[in-house]
PDB file of C-alpha atoms in Angstrom:
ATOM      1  CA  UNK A   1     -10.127   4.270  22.549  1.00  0.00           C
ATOM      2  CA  UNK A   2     -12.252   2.760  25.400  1.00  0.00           C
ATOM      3  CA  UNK A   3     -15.505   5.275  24.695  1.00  0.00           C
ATOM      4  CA  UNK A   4     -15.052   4.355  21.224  1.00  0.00           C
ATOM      5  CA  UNK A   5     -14.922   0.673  21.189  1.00  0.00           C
ATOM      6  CA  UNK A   6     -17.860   0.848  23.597  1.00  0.00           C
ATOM      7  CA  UNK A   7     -19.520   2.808  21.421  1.00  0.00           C
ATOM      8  CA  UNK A   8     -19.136   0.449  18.361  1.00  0.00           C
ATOM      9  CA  UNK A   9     -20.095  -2.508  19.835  1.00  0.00           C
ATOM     10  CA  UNK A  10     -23.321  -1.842  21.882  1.00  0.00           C
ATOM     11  CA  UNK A  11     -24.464   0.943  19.723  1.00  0.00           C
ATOM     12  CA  UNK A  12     -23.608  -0.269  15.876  1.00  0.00           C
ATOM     13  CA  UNK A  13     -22.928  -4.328  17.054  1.00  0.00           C
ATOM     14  CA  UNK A  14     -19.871  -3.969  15.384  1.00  0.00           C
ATOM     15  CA  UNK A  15     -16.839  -5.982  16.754  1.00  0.00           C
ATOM     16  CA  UNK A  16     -13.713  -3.990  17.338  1.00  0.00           C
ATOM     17  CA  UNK A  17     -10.015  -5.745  16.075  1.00  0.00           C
ATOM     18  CA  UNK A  18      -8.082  -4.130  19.189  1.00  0.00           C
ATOM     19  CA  UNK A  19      -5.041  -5.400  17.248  1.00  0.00           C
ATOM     20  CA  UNK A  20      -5.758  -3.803  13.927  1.00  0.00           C
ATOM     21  CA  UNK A  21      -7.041  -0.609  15.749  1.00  0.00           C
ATOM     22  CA  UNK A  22      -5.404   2.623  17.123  1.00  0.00           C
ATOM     23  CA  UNK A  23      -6.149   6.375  17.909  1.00  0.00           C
ATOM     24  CA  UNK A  24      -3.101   8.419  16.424  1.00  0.00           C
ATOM     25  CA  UNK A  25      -2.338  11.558  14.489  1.00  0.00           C
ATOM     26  CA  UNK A  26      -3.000  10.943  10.421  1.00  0.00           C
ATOM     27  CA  UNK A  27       0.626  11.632   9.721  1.00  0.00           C
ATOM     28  CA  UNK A  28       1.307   8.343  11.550  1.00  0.00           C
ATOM     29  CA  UNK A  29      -1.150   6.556   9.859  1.00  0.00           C
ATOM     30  CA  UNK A  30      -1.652   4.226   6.878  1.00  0.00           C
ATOM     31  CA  UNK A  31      -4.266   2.859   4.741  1.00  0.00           C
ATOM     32  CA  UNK A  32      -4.201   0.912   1.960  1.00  0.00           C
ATOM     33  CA  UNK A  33      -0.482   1.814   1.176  1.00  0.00           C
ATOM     34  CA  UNK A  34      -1.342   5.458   1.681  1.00  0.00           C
ATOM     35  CA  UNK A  35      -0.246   7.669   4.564  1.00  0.00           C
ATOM     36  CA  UNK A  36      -1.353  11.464   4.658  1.00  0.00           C
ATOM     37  CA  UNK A  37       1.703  14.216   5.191  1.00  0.00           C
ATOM     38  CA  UNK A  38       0.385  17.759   6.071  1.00  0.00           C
ATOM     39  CA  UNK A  39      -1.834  18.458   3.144  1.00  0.00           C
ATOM     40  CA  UNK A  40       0.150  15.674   0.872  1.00  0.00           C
ATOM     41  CA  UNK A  41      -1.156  12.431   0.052  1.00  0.00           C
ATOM     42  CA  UNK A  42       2.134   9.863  -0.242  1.00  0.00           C
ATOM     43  CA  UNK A  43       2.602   6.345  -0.265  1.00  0.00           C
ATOM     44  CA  UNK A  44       3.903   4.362   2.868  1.00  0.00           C
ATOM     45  CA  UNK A  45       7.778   3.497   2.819  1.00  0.00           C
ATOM     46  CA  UNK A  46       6.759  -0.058   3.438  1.00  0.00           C
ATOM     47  CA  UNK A  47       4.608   0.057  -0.637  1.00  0.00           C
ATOM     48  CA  UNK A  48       7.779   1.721  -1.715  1.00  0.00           C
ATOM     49  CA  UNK A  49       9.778  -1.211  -0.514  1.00  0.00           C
ATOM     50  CA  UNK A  50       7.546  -3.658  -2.103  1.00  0.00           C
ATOM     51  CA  UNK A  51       7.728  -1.435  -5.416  1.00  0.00           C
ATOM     52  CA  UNK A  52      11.360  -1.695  -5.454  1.00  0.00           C
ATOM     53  CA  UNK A  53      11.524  -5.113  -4.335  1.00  0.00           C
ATOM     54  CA  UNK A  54       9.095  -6.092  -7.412  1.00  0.00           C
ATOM     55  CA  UNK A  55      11.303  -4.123 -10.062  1.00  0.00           C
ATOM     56  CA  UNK A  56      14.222  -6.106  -9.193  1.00  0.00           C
ATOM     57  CA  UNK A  57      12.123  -9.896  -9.059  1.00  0.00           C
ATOM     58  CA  UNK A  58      11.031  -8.413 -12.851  1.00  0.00           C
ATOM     59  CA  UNK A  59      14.646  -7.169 -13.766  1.00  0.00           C
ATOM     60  CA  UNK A  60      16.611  -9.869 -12.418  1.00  0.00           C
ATOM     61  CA  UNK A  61      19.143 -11.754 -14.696  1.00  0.00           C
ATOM     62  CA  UNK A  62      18.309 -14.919 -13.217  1.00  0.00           C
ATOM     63  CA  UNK A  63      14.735 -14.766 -14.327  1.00  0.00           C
ATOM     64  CA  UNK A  64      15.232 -16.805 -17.440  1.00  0.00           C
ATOM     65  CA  UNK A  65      12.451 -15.918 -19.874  1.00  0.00           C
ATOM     66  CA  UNK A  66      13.020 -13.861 -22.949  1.00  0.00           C
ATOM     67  CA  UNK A  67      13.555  -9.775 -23.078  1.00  0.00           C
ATOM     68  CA  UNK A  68       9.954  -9.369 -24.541  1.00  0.00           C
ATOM     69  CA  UNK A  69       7.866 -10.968 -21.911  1.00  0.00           C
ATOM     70  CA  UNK A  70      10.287  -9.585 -19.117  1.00  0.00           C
ATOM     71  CA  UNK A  71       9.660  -6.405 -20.633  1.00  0.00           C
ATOM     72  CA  UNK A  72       5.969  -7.225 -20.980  1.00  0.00           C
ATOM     73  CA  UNK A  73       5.270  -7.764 -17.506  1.00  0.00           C
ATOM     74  CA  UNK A  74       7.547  -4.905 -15.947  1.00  0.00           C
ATOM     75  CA  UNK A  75       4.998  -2.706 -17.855  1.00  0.00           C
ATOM     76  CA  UNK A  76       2.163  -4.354 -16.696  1.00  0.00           C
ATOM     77  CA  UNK A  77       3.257  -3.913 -13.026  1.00  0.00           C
ATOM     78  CA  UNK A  78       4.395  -0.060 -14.206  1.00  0.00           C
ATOM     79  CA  UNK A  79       0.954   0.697 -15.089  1.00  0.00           C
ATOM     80  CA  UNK A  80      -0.623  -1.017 -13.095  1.00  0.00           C
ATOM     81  CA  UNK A  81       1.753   0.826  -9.712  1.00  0.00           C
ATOM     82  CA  UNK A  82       1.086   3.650 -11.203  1.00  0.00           C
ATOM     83  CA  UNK A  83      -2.796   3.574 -11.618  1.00  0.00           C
ATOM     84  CA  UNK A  84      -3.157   2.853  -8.572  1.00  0.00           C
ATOM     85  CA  UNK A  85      -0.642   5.653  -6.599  1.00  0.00           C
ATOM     86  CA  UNK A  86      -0.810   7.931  -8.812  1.00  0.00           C
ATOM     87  CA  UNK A  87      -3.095  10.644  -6.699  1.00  0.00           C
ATOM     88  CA  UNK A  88      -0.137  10.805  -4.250  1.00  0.00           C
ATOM     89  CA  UNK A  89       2.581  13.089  -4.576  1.00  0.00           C
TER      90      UNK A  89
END
């Protein structure tokens, strides 16, 4: 990680985030809610969390607005989850 840092900075004169940086194995890994699995793509547990955790906020009885928006906006985030993880498996 050393060689590499050095690298980046005197080379490129780009400033290394030591805390947002690591040198691991890709299956331990994740970017933008996406970790890699052998030759799978998948989404992190922590975006599955947040999916579920949105479905219920959107579900939720105490939400008081009426059946069609509710239903509405849980398709809007549907869609929209979707789009966006849909190349992983």
């Amino acid at each position: 990680m050393d060689s590499i840092t050095r690298y980046l900075e005197t080379t490129l004169k780009l400033k290394v985030n030591v805390a947002k940086s690591k040198l691991a194995p890709m299956s331990e890994c994740a970017f933008l809610g996406f970790t890699i699995k052998g030759k799978k793509i998948r989404w992190t547990d922590k975006a599955l969390a947040d999916f579920k955790h949105q479905i219920k906020e959107l579900t939720g009885r105490s939400w008081g607005v009426s059946m069609e928006y509710r239903l509405r906006k849980l398709g809007q985030y549907l869609r929209g989850w979707t789009a966006y993880f849909g190349i992983s498996q």
